[in-house]
Structure formats: structure tokens, C-alpha cells
Short mmCIF file of N, CA and C in Angstrom, two decimals:
data_model
loop_
_atom_site.label_atom_id
_atom_site.label_comp_id
_atom_site.label_asym_id
_atom_site.label_seq_id
_atom_site.Cartn_x
_atom_site.Cartn_y
_atom_site.Cartn_z
N UNK A 520 22.66 17.98 -3.48
CA UNK A 520 22.25 17.20 -5.08
C UNK A 520 22.67 16.64 -6.37
N UNK A 521 22.39 15.89 -6.43
CA UNK A 521 23.59 14.94 -7.53
C UNK A 521 22.62 14.44 -8.70
N UNK A 522 23.41 15.03 -10.19
CA UNK A 522 22.63 14.83 -10.81
C UNK A 522 22.46 12.45 -11.75
N UNK A 523 21.29 12.95 -11.58
CA UNK A 523 21.59 10.88 -12.11
C UNK A 523 21.76 10.80 -13.20
N UNK A 524 23.24 10.89 -13.56
CA UNK A 524 23.50 11.23 -14.94
C UNK A 524 25.02 9.72 -14.87
N UNK A 525 24.59 9.20 -16.30
CA UNK A 525 25.59 7.77 -16.63
C UNK A 525 26.65 8.45 -17.86
N UNK A 526 27.74 9.47 -17.21
CA UNK A 526 28.50 9.14 -18.22
C UNK A 526 29.43 8.42 -18.92
N UNK A 527 29.15 6.90 -18.75
CA UNK A 527 29.96 5.83 -19.70
C UNK A 527 28.78 5.88 -21.09
N UNK A 528 29.46 6.16 -22.02
CA UNK A 528 29.36 5.91 -23.13
C UNK A 528 29.45 4.60 -23.40
N UNK A 529 30.26 4.12 -22.96
CA UNK A 529 30.42 2.17 -23.22
C UNK A 529 29.13 1.36 -23.15
N UNK A 530 27.85 1.88 -22.14
CA UNK A 530 26.88 0.50 -21.62
C UNK A 530 26.53 0.42 -22.16
N UNK A 531 25.58 -1.25 -21.77
CA UNK A 531 25.33 -1.17 -23.01
C UNK A 531 23.57 -1.05 -22.29
N UNK A 532 22.27 -1.31 -23.31
CA UNK A 532 21.39 -1.29 -22.98
C UNK A 532 21.37 -2.67 -21.64
N UNK A 533 20.57 -2.60 -20.99
CA UNK A 533 19.78 -3.57 -20.17
C UNK A 533 18.61 -4.50 -20.79
N UNK A 534 18.91 -5.82 -20.63
CA UNK A 534 17.98 -6.49 -21.52
C UNK A 534 16.46 -6.77 -20.55
N UNK A 535 15.39 -6.29 -21.04
CA UNK A 535 13.97 -6.56 -20.66
C UNK A 535 14.13 -7.83 -19.64
N UNK A 536 13.65 -7.71 -17.90
CA UNK A 536 13.83 -8.58 -17.44
C UNK A 536 15.18 -8.66 -16.52
N UNK A 537 16.04 -8.01 -16.72
CA UNK A 537 17.21 -8.06 -15.62
C UNK A 537 17.42 -6.86 -15.49
N UNK A 538 16.29 -6.31 -15.00
CA UNK A 538 16.41 -4.84 -14.17
C UNK A 538 16.91 -5.14 -12.49
N UNK A 539 16.52 -5.66 -12.08
CA UNK A 539 16.99 -5.69 -10.55
C UNK A 539 18.03 -6.17 -10.76
N UNK A 540 19.18 -7.21 -10.92
CA UNK A 540 19.96 -6.54 -11.07
C UNK A 540 21.17 -6.34 -11.68
N UNK A 541 20.73 -5.10 -12.64
CA UNK A 541 21.56 -3.83 -12.58
C UNK A 541 20.85 -2.82 -11.88
N UNK A 542 20.03 -2.94 -11.23
CA UNK A 542 19.41 -1.40 -10.72
C UNK A 542 18.93 -2.29 -9.02
N UNK A 543 19.80 -2.23 -7.95
CA UNK A 543 18.68 -2.62 -7.12
C UNK A 543 18.21 -1.88 -5.86
N UNK A 544 18.12 -0.49 -7.05
CA UNK A 544 17.67 0.27 -5.55
C UNK A 544 16.26 -0.21 -4.86
N UNK A 545 15.59 0.73 -4.29
CA UNK A 545 14.41 0.72 -4.39
C UNK A 545 13.31 1.78 -3.55
N UNK A 546 12.23 2.13 -3.12
CA UNK A 546 11.98 3.05 -2.47
C UNK A 546 12.12 3.30 -1.24
N UNK A 547 11.97 4.26 -0.74
CA UNK A 547 11.38 3.94 1.15
C UNK A 547 10.08 3.50 1.25
N UNK A 548 9.51 2.68 0.73
CA UNK A 548 8.11 2.19 1.46
C UNK A 548 8.36 1.13 1.81
N UNK A 549 10.34 0.22 0.68
CA UNK A 549 10.08 -1.45 1.63
C UNK A 549 11.13 -1.42 3.01
N UNK A 550 11.28 0.28 3.01
CA UNK A 550 12.30 0.05 4.52
C UNK A 550 11.18 0.17 6.15
N UNK A 551 9.87 -0.19 5.28
CA UNK A 551 8.06 -0.65 6.69
C UNK A 551 7.88 -1.22 6.16
N UNK A 552 8.17 -2.41 7.59
CA UNK A 552 7.43 -4.03 7.01
C UNK A 552 6.08 -3.64 7.40
N UNK A 553 5.11 -4.29 6.79
CA UNK A 553 3.63 -4.41 8.07
C UNK A 553 3.38 -5.12 8.38
N UNK A 554 3.84 -6.00 8.83
CA UNK A 554 4.67 -6.73 10.84
C UNK A 554 4.68 -5.38 11.66
N UNK A 555 4.86 -4.27 11.08
CA UNK A 555 5.44 -3.57 12.23
C UNK A 555 6.63 -3.21 13.16
N UNK A 556 7.12 -4.01 12.46
CA UNK A 556 8.84 -4.27 13.28
C UNK A 556 9.12 -3.64 12.47
N UNK A 557 10.18 -3.06 13.57
CA UNK A 557 11.59 -1.44 12.45
C UNK A 557 12.44 -2.76 11.94
N UNK A 558 12.50 -2.41 10.24
CA UNK A 558 13.65 -3.17 9.95
C UNK A 558 15.14 -2.36 10.08
N UNK A 559 15.37 -1.62 10.28
CA UNK A 559 16.45 -0.78 10.08
C UNK A 559 17.22 -0.32 11.93
N UNK A 560 18.10 -0.16 12.24
CA UNK A 560 18.52 0.30 13.42
C UNK A 560 18.60 1.48 13.70
N UNK A 561 19.15 2.33 14.81
CA UNK A 561 18.54 3.65 14.28
C UNK A 561 19.81 3.87 13.40
N UNK A 562 21.63 3.97 13.78
CA UNK A 562 22.16 4.00 13.39
C UNK A 562 21.86 4.13 11.26
N UNK A 563 21.24 3.23 11.26
CA UNK A 563 21.05 3.01 9.55
C UNK A 563 19.47 3.86 8.85
N UNK A 564 18.66 4.29 10.21
CA UNK A 564 18.20 5.07 10.05
C UNK A 564 18.65 6.74 10.02
N UNK A 565 19.54 6.84 11.17
CA UNK A 565 20.28 8.24 11.09
C UNK A 565 21.18 8.42 9.22
N UNK A 566 22.02 7.27 9.27
CA UNK A 566 21.80 7.24 7.48
C UNK A 566 21.16 7.97 6.73
N UNK A 567 20.04 7.47 6.61
CA UNK A 567 19.26 7.96 5.91
C UNK A 567 18.22 9.01 6.10
N UNK A 568 17.99 9.96 7.72
CA UNK A 568 17.64 10.99 7.54
C UNK A 568 18.53 11.73 7.16
N UNK A 569 19.69 11.64 7.21
CA UNK A 569 21.22 12.73 6.87
C UNK A 569 20.95 12.99 5.74
N UNK A 570 21.04 12.27 5.17
CA UNK A 570 20.65 12.22 2.91
C UNK A 570 19.60 12.67 2.40
N UNK A 571 18.45 12.68 3.72
CA UNK A 571 16.98 13.20 3.03
C UNK A 571 17.30 14.75 3.52
N UNK A 572 17.92 14.38 4.58
CA UNK A 572 17.79 16.10 5.26
C UNK A 572 18.87 16.70 4.47
N UNK A 573 19.46 16.32 3.70
CA UNK A 573 20.68 17.08 2.77
C UNK A 573 20.35 17.11 2.06
N UNK A 574 19.23 16.31 0.83
CA UNK A 574 18.72 17.23 -0.11
C UNK A 574 17.42 17.67 -0.23
N UNK A 575 16.84 17.96 0.74
CA UNK A 575 16.02 18.75 1.41
C UNK A 575 16.43 20.70 1.37
N UNK A 576 17.83 20.69 2.20
CA UNK A 576 18.73 21.61 2.47
C UNK A 576 19.35 22.08 1.06
N UNK A 577 19.77 21.25 0.49
CA UNK A 577 20.21 21.55 -0.78
C UNK A 577 19.21 22.08 -1.88
N UNK A 578 17.80 21.52 -1.82
CA UNK A 578 16.81 22.49 -2.70
C UNK A 578 16.27 23.16 -1.87
N UNK A 579 16.40 23.91 -0.67
CA UNK A 579 16.19 25.09 0.32
C UNK A 579 17.62 26.24 -0.17
N UNK A 580 18.40 25.94 -0.76
CA UNK A 580 19.32 26.62 -0.87
C UNK A 580 19.39 27.56 -1.76
N UNK A 581 18.14 26.59 -3.28
CA UNK A 581 18.06 27.01 -4.48
C UNK A 581 16.73 27.66 -4.44
N UNK A 582 15.81 27.70 -3.05
CA UNK A 582 14.83 28.18 -2.94
C UNK A 582 13.88 26.96 -3.45
N UNK A 583 14.00 25.98 -3.74
CA UNK A 583 13.47 24.73 -4.32
C UNK A 583 12.30 24.06 -3.13
N UNK A 584 11.90 23.66 -3.10
CA UNK A 584 10.98 22.89 -1.53
C UNK A 584 10.43 21.96 -2.28
N UNK A 585 10.55 20.74 -2.02
CA UNK A 585 9.70 19.31 -2.52
C UNK A 585 8.53 19.20 -1.95
N UNK A 586 7.24 19.34 -2.35
CA UNK A 586 5.70 19.70 -1.85
C UNK A 586 5.33 17.42 -2.00
N UNK A 587 6.08 16.86 -1.96
CA UNK A 587 5.33 15.23 -2.83
C UNK A 587 6.57 14.31 -1.67
N UNK A 588 6.82 15.04 -0.22
CA UNK A 588 7.90 13.87 0.16
C UNK A 588 7.43 13.03 0.96
N UNK A 589 7.69 11.72 0.35
CA UNK A 589 6.43 10.46 0.94
C UNK A 589 7.63 9.03 0.82
N UNK A 590 7.49 8.08 1.47
CA UNK A 590 8.12 7.10 0.79
C UNK A 590 8.35 6.17 -0.13
N UNK A 591 7.71 6.85 -1.07
CA UNK A 591 7.61 6.39 -2.44
C UNK A 591 8.47 7.44 -3.33
N UNK A 592 8.93 8.66 -2.76
CA UNK A 592 9.62 9.91 -3.67
C UNK A 592 10.67 9.55 -2.94
N UNK A 593 12.10 9.02 -3.06
CA UNK A 593 13.20 8.44 -2.59
C UNK A 593 13.37 7.00 -2.36
N UNK A 594 15.20 6.80 -3.20
CA UNK A 594 15.06 5.81 -3.94
C UNK A 594 16.23 5.36 -2.80
N UNK A 595 16.68 4.29 -2.13
CA UNK A 595 17.34 3.42 -1.76
C UNK A 595 18.22 2.87 -1.97
N UNK A 596 19.51 2.68 -2.03
CA UNK A 596 20.62 1.28 -2.79
C UNK A 596 20.35 -0.15 -1.28
N UNK A 597 20.71 -0.30 -1.78
CA UNK A 597 21.47 -1.62 -1.04
C UNK A 597 23.01 -1.06 0.84
N UNK A 598 23.18 -0.55 0.11
CA UNK A 598 24.38 0.77 0.79
C UNK A 598 23.59 1.72 1.83
N UNK A 599 22.93 1.21 1.65
CA UNK A 599 21.10 2.57 2.20
C UNK A 599 21.91 4.04 1.58
N UNK A 600 22.46 4.51 0.27
CA UNK A 600 22.59 5.84 -0.26
C UNK A 600 21.24 6.52 -0.85
N UNK A 601 20.92 7.58 -0.51
CA UNK A 601 19.09 8.26 -1.30
C UNK A 601 19.22 9.00 -1.90
N UNK A 602 18.23 9.16 -2.67
CA UNK A 602 17.91 10.16 -3.68
C UNK A 602 17.40 10.34 -4.09
N UNK A 603 16.35 11.45 -3.96
CA UNK A 603 14.99 12.11 -4.02
C UNK A 603 14.73 12.03 -5.04
N UNK A 604 13.42 11.60 -5.23
CA UNK A 604 12.94 11.66 -6.92
C UNK A 604 12.25 12.28 -7.16
N UNK A 605 11.07 12.39 -7.85
CA UNK A 605 9.95 12.88 -8.28
C UNK A 605 9.44 13.96 -7.46
N UNK A 606 10.48 15.11 -8.96
CA UNK A 606 9.87 16.25 -8.27
C UNK A 606 9.06 17.19 -9.49
N UNK A 607 8.20 16.28 -9.14
CA UNK A 607 7.10 17.77 -10.17
C UNK A 607 6.23 18.13 -9.69
N UNK A 608 6.74 18.58 -7.97
CA UNK A 608 5.38 18.75 -7.11
C UNK A 608 6.48 20.00 -6.73
N UNK A 609 7.06 20.63 -6.94
CA UNK A 609 8.07 21.80 -5.85
C UNK A 609 7.50 23.15 -6.14
N UNK A 610 7.59 23.60 -4.79
CA UNK A 610 7.61 25.01 -4.87
C UNK A 610 8.49 25.87 -4.57
N UNK A 611 8.82 27.19 -6.17
CA UNK A 611 10.24 27.69 -5.43
C UNK A 611 9.48 28.68 -5.39
N UNK A 612 10.22 29.93 -5.02
CA UNK A 612 10.44 31.53 -4.27
C UNK A 612 11.35 32.20 -3.52
N UNK A 613 11.06 33.11 -3.89
CA UNK A 613 11.83 34.14 -3.88
C UNK A 613 11.92 34.92 -2.17
N UNK A 614 10.46 35.05 -1.92
CA UNK A 614 10.10 35.86 -0.67
C UNK A 614 9.45 35.21 0.05
N UNK A 615 8.91 35.45 1.15
CA UNK A 615 8.70 34.34 3.21
C UNK A 615 6.74 34.05 1.71
N UNK A 616 6.62 35.07 1.70
CA UNK A 616 5.09 35.02 1.33
C UNK A 616 5.06 33.69 0.00
N UNK A 617 6.35 33.53 -1.35
CA UNK A 617 6.43 32.53 -2.18
C UNK A 617 6.25 31.17 -0.87
N UNK A 618 6.04 30.83 -0.15
CA UNK A 618 6.43 30.02 0.25
C UNK A 618 4.97 29.39 1.03
N UNK A 619 3.42 30.17 1.13
CA UNK A 619 2.30 29.92 2.06
C UNK A 619 1.41 29.67 0.82
N UNK A 620 0.62 29.00 0.66
CA UNK A 620 -0.32 28.27 0.07
C UNK A 620 -2.02 28.44 0.97
N UNK A 621 -2.02 28.82 -0.17
CA UNK A 621 -3.90 29.24 0.30
C UNK A 621 -4.37 27.08 0.15
N UNK A 622 -4.02 26.74 0.07
CA UNK A 622 -4.82 24.88 -0.43
C UNK A 622 -3.79 23.84 -0.30
N UNK A 623 -4.39 22.76 -0.42
CA UNK A 623 -3.41 22.01 0.29
C UNK A 623 -4.60 20.53 -0.13
N UNK A 624 -3.43 19.79 -0.49
CA UNK A 624 -3.50 18.77 -1.52
C UNK A 624 -3.51 17.39 -0.92
N UNK A 625 -5.12 16.69 -0.50
CA UNK A 625 -5.65 15.81 0.79
C UNK A 625 -5.25 14.73 -0.30
N UNK A 626 -4.22 13.47 0.22
CA UNK A 626 -4.51 12.48 -1.08
C UNK A 626 -4.56 11.47 -0.49
N UNK A 627 -5.48 10.42 -0.08
CA UNK A 627 -6.21 9.82 1.00
C UNK A 627 -4.83 8.12 1.01
N UNK A 628 -3.86 8.29 0.02
CA UNK A 628 -2.64 7.23 0.47
C UNK A 628 -1.88 7.98 0.97
N UNK A 629 -1.88 9.16 0.90
CA UNK A 629 -0.62 10.20 2.22
C UNK A 629 -1.05 9.93 3.35
N UNK A 630 -2.44 9.39 3.81
CA UNK A 630 -2.72 9.73 5.30
C UNK A 630 -1.69 9.50 6.33
N UNK A 631 -1.18 8.54 5.71
CA UNK A 631 0.14 8.28 7.00
C UNK A 631 0.59 9.49 7.41
N UNK A 632 1.06 10.54 6.45
CA UNK A 632 1.49 11.68 6.30
C UNK A 632 0.74 12.49 7.08
N UNK A 633 -0.44 12.68 7.45
CA UNK A 633 -1.54 13.59 8.13
C UNK A 633 -0.71 14.53 8.98
N UNK A 634 -0.84 16.08 8.69
CA UNK A 634 -0.16 16.89 10.77
C UNK A 634 -2.45 16.60 10.71
N UNK A 635 -1.86 16.96 12.34
CA UNK A 635 -3.22 16.93 13.26
C UNK A 635 -4.30 18.27 12.21
N UNK A 636 -3.35 19.25 12.21
CA UNK A 636 -3.88 20.63 11.49
C UNK A 636 -5.29 19.55 10.21
N UNK A 637 -4.08 19.25 9.46
CA UNK A 637 -5.26 18.79 8.25
C UNK A 637 -6.50 18.03 9.10
N UNK A 638 -6.13 16.98 9.43
CA UNK A 638 -6.84 16.06 10.19
C UNK A 638 -7.76 16.56 10.65
N UNK A 639 -7.85 17.86 11.36
CA UNK A 639 -9.07 18.61 11.78
C UNK A 639 -10.12 19.09 10.61
N UNK A 640 -9.51 19.76 9.35
CA UNK A 640 -9.90 20.39 8.21
C UNK A 640 -10.74 19.17 7.55
N UNK A 641 -10.27 17.84 7.76
CA UNK A 641 -10.89 16.93 7.24
C UNK A 641 -11.78 16.09 7.92
N UNK A 642 -12.09 16.33 9.39
CA UNK A 642 -12.74 15.63 9.57
C UNK A 642 -14.17 17.16 9.64
N UNK A 643 -14.02 18.11 9.24
CA UNK A 643 -15.32 18.80 9.69
C UNK A 643 -16.89 18.55 8.60
N UNK A 644 -17.12 19.09 9.82
CA UNK A 644 -19.27 17.81 9.26
C UNK A 644 -19.01 18.36 7.54
N UNK A 645 -18.65 19.54 6.70
CA UNK A 645 -19.00 19.85 5.85
C UNK A 645 -17.80 18.70 4.54
N UNK A 646 -17.28 18.20 5.25
CA UNK A 646 -16.58 17.27 3.92
C UNK A 646 -17.22 15.83 4.77
N UNK A 647 -18.14 15.64 5.75
CA UNK A 647 -18.31 14.56 5.47
C UNK A 647 -18.53 14.02 4.31
N UNK A 648 -18.43 12.68 3.65
CA UNK A 648 -19.03 12.17 2.81
C UNK A 648 -18.46 12.32 1.36
N UNK A 649 -17.37 13.22 1.64
CA UNK A 649 -17.15 13.39 0.60
C UNK A 649 -16.22 12.76 -0.83
N UNK A 650 -16.37 12.61 -1.71
CA UNK A 650 -15.44 11.76 -2.61
C UNK A 650 -13.71 12.83 -2.57
N UNK A 651 -13.29 12.01 -1.88
CA UNK A 651 -11.93 12.66 -2.29
C UNK A 651 -11.21 12.52 -3.44
N UNK A 652 -11.64 11.85 -4.18
CA UNK A 652 -10.81 11.25 -5.49
C UNK A 652 -11.32 12.12 -6.35
N UNK A 653 -12.72 13.12 -6.39
CA UNK A 653 -12.71 13.20 -7.08
C UNK A 653 -12.45 15.26 -6.93
N UNK A 654 -12.29 15.26 -5.64
CA UNK A 654 -11.74 16.41 -5.18
C UNK A 654 -10.92 16.69 -4.09
N UNK A 655 -9.85 16.70 -3.85
CA UNK A 655 -8.44 16.39 -3.25
C UNK A 655 -8.08 17.65 -2.65
N UNK A 656 -8.52 19.00 -3.05
CA UNK A 656 -8.03 19.97 -2.57
C UNK A 656 -8.77 20.47 -1.53
N UNK A 657 -8.32 21.12 -0.07
CA UNK A 657 -8.74 21.74 1.31
C UNK A 657 -8.34 22.90 1.04
N UNK A 658 -9.17 23.55 2.03
CA UNK A 658 -8.75 24.61 2.04
C UNK A 658 -7.96 25.06 3.24
N UNK A 659 -6.48 24.48 3.15
CA UNK A 659 -6.28 25.08 4.48
C UNK A 659 -4.60 25.88 4.19
N UNK A 660 -4.83 27.04 5.09
CA UNK A 660 -3.33 27.70 4.81
C UNK A 660 -2.15 26.97 5.01
N UNK A 661 -1.03 27.01 4.16
CA UNK A 661 0.08 26.17 4.94
C UNK A 661 1.35 26.69 4.74
N UNK A 662 2.13 26.63 5.42
CA UNK A 662 3.69 27.07 4.14
C UNK A 662 4.23 25.62 4.35
N UNK A 663 4.59 25.77 3.19
CA UNK A 663 5.14 24.49 2.60
C UNK A 663 5.86 23.70 3.05
N UNK A 664 6.87 24.74 3.71
CA UNK A 664 8.66 24.62 4.18
C UNK A 664 7.98 23.86 5.15
N UNK A 665 7.08 24.07 5.78
CA UNK A 665 6.50 23.43 7.66
C UNK A 665 6.13 22.17 6.94
N UNK A 666 5.33 22.19 6.11
CA UNK A 666 4.68 20.91 5.46
C UNK A 666 5.59 19.42 5.28
N UNK A 667 6.87 20.19 4.65
CA UNK A 667 7.66 19.36 4.29
C UNK A 667 8.97 18.94 5.26
N UNK A 668 8.95 19.76 6.25
CA UNK A 668 9.70 19.68 7.66
C UNK A 668 8.41 18.19 8.93
N UNK A 669 7.19 18.51 8.18
CA UNK A 669 6.83 17.14 9.23
C UNK A 669 6.67 16.20 8.01
N UNK A 670 6.86 16.39 6.84
CA UNK A 670 6.29 14.85 6.74
C UNK A 670 7.66 14.12 6.43
N UNK A 671 9.30 14.72 6.29
CA UNK A 671 10.20 14.12 6.73
C UNK A 671 10.01 13.42 8.39
N UNK A 672 9.81 14.12 9.15
CA UNK A 672 9.63 13.42 10.45
C UNK A 672 8.65 13.05 10.39
N UNK A 673 7.38 12.62 9.85
CA UNK A 673 7.04 11.30 10.05
C UNK A 673 7.54 10.40 9.54
N UNK A 674 8.35 10.09 8.35
CA UNK A 674 9.07 9.04 7.45
C UNK A 674 10.43 8.88 8.75
N UNK A 675 10.75 9.77 9.88
CA UNK A 675 11.85 8.86 10.33
C UNK A 675 11.33 8.32 11.33
N UNK A 676 10.17 8.73 12.16
CA UNK A 676 9.32 8.67 12.92
C UNK A 676 8.92 6.70 12.91
N UNK A 677 8.51 6.58 11.35
CA UNK A 677 8.00 5.71 10.47
C UNK A 677 9.14 4.49 11.02
N UNK A 678 10.80 5.23 10.30
CA UNK A 678 11.59 4.15 10.12
C UNK A 678 12.22 3.46 11.36
N UNK A 679 12.22 4.46 12.03
CA UNK A 679 12.17 4.59 13.85
C UNK A 679 11.78 3.05 14.50
N UNK A 680 10.52 3.18 13.93
CA UNK A 680 9.25 2.35 14.84
C UNK A 680 8.44 1.17 14.16
N UNK A 681 8.55 1.38 12.75
CA UNK A 681 8.27 0.12 12.37
C UNK A 681 6.63 0.53 11.95
N UNK A 682 6.11 1.71 12.69
CA UNK A 682 4.41 2.25 12.20
C UNK A 682 4.58 3.53 12.36
N UNK A 683 3.44 3.80 11.68
CA UNK A 683 3.24 5.30 11.51
C UNK A 683 2.63 6.01 12.25
N UNK A 684 2.66 7.24 12.66
CA UNK A 684 2.10 7.80 13.90
C UNK A 684 0.49 7.87 14.37
N UNK A 685 0.25 7.81 13.17
CA UNK A 685 -1.11 7.42 13.16
C UNK A 685 -2.09 5.92 13.48
N UNK A 686 -0.78 5.84 13.27
CA UNK A 686 -1.27 3.88 13.53
C UNK A 686 -0.95 3.46 14.96
N UNK A 687 -1.65 2.03 15.53
CA UNK A 687 -1.53 2.13 16.74
C UNK A 687 -1.65 0.12 16.51
N UNK A 688 -0.95 -0.55 16.43
CA UNK A 688 0.10 -2.08 15.62
C UNK A 688 -0.90 -2.29 16.96
N UNK A 689 -0.89 -2.14 18.23
CA UNK A 689 -1.39 -2.54 19.41
C UNK A 689 -2.82 -3.42 19.45
N UNK A 690 -3.91 -2.29 18.42
CA UNK A 690 -4.65 -2.60 18.30
C UNK A 690 -5.17 -2.82 17.20
N UNK A 691 -4.49 -3.71 16.16
CA UNK A 691 -4.44 -4.42 14.57
C UNK A 691 -5.00 -3.42 14.23
N UNK A 692 -4.60 -1.72 14.14
CA UNK A 692 -5.85 -1.41 13.19
C UNK A 692 -4.16 -0.58 12.67
N UNK A 693 -4.79 -0.31 11.10
CA UNK A 693 -3.50 1.64 10.68
C UNK A 693 -2.57 0.25 10.00
N UNK A 694 -1.68 1.26 8.68
CA UNK A 694 -0.51 0.85 8.77
C UNK A 694 -1.66 0.19 7.01
#
């Protein structure tokens, strides 16, 4: 992990409206095409995967786990250098038990990362007609480290194939 610190004291403030030319990075969500066509070749996806995994491992070495890993929470520059962002939902622990959580936040905009275990809970009869915006928490005991690796795998799968595991582009739905 590296801090995003600019030590150049002579740097000038970016003029309004000129951000794109000064900071051409974009979030990972722009690496998935709405037409379900992979935008990157296998080697490019490997470069992104290696850097994401390196960030996950670096955080794990100091007992931190990013619990909100998504395509919106990493930046990519034109050379495919990756930077993890949005560390607002991070678990810290020193013991195994510190990484187990009894609740799971189901966020409708993260359906593409849904695990089979989470889907089973969401589809239970008691959740039928539930307004997820008002009550996003589910009882789902989970190991946040495994959830993080699941989300990482889903992101890499999506980058390689051009669509998410729950999508079925041949049927014209999903994504």
C-alpha cells in the first residue's frame, strides 16, 4: 500500500473543469462494458488482479480487511496501475473471532457480487417484499476475509468475461 501524497510543494491548484487532463484515472466500473464484451485481454486483467491482491495482502498483514471491495472502490490509471480507495468499511482484528460477523449488509447496488449463501437468505419467505433501502442488514454469519476474497473473485471474473457471474448476456438480462 502506498499513500496518495503529493510532496511537490510547487504544485498549483487545478483549475475548475480541467480535472480529466490532470488526473486521468477512473474507477474499475469503467472496465466492464454494458454490451458484455471484455474490454481487457487476459494479461491486462492479470495486472489489475495482481495489484488488487497485493493491496488485500498488504492490508491483511496489518490485520485490516476491506469489507467494501467493489468496482467503484479502486482507481485505475491509463497504464492499469491500481489504487484501492474508500476504506470506510474496514475490519480490524488480532484473533480469528474478530473476523466473524453475525450481520451482513445487503446493498442492492452490489447484487453482482452476491454469494450463493447471501442469495439464499435474501430469497427466504420472510424477506419477500422487504424494502432493502430502509433495512439493509441481514442475519448471515460470515467471515469477512472470505467475503472479501469472494468479491475479489467476482471482480476478476467480470473483467475477464465482460459480465458478472449472475448475469446471463445471452438472455438479454442482467448487468
